[in-house]
Coordinates of C-alpha atoms in Angstrom, one line a residue:
X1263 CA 122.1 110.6 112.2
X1264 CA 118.6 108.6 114.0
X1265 CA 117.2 111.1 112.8
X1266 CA 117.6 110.4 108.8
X1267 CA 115.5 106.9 109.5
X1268 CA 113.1 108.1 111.4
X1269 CA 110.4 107.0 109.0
X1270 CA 112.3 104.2 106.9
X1271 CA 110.6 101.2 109.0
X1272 CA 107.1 102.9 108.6
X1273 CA 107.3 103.6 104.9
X1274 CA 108.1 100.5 104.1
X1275 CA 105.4 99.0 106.0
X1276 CA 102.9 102.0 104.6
X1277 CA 104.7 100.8 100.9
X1278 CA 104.1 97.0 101.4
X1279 CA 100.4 97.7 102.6
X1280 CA 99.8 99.6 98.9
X1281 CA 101.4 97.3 96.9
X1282 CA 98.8 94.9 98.1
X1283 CA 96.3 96.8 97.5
X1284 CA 96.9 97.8 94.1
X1285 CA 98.1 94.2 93.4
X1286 CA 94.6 93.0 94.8
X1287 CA 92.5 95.9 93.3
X1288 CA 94.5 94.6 89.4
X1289 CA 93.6 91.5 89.9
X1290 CA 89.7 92.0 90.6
X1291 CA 90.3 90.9 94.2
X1292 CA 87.6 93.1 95.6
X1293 CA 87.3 92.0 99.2
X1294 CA 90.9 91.1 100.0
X1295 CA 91.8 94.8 98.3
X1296 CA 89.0 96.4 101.1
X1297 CA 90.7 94.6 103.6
X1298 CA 94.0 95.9 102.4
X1299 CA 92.8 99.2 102.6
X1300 CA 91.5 99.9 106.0
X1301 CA 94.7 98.0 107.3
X1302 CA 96.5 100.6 105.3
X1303 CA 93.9 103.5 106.9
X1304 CA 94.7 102.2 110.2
X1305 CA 98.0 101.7 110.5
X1306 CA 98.5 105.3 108.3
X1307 CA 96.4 107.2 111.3
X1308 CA 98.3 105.0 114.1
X1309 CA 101.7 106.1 112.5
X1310 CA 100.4 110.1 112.0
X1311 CA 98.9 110.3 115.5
X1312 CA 102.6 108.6 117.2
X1313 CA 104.3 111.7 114.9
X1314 CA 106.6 108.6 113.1
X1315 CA 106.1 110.3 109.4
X1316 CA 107.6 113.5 108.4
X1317 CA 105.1 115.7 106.2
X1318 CA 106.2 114.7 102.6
X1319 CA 105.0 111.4 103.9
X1320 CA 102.0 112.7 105.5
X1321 CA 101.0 114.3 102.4
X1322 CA 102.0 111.3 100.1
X1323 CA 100.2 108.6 102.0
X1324 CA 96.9 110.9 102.8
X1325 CA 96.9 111.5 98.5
X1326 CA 97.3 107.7 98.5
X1327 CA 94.6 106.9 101.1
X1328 CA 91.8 109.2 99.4
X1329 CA 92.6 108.2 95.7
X1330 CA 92.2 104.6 96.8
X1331 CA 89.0 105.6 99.0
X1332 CA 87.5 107.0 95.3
X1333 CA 88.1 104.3 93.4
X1334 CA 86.9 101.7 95.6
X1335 CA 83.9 103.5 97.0
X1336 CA 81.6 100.4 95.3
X1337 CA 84.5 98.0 94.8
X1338 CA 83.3 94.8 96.7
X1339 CA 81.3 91.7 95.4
X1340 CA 78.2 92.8 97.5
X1341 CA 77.7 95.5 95.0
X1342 CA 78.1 93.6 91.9
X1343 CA 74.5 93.0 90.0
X1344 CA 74.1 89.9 88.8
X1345 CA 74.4 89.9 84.9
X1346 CA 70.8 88.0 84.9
X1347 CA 68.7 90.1 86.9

């Protein structure tokens, strides 16, 4: 029966982690959606390496963690070019 929850407290902290950073990444909040997203890296590697997520999860969070990575390869304001240059 422990064994049915094993993940529940993890995924909802992996789940919490990307609904801030797509919330951030909506709203043009660059740096606060980078932040977001090596918290989420973190923690998702910490949780992998302690063997607290089954492999649906695994799988599910690593898609995540890329597609995020992808998009938001250039997405900070450091990168932005001023419109009058």
């Amino acid at each position: 029966m422990l064994n049915l929850f094993r993940g529940a407290k993890a995924n909802r902290e992996l789940e919490a982690l990307v609904e801030r950073i797509a919330s951030n990444v909506a709203n043009n909040y660059k740096d606060a959606a980078q932040d977001y997203l090596r918290q989420f890296e973190s923690r998702f590697e910490q949780l992998q390496a302690e063997g607290r997520l089954n492999e649906r999860q695994r799988a599910r969070y690593g898609a995540l963690l890329s597609d995020f990575k992808g998009k938001m390869k250039e997405f900070s304001h450091k990168d932005q070019k001023p419109y009058w240059t």
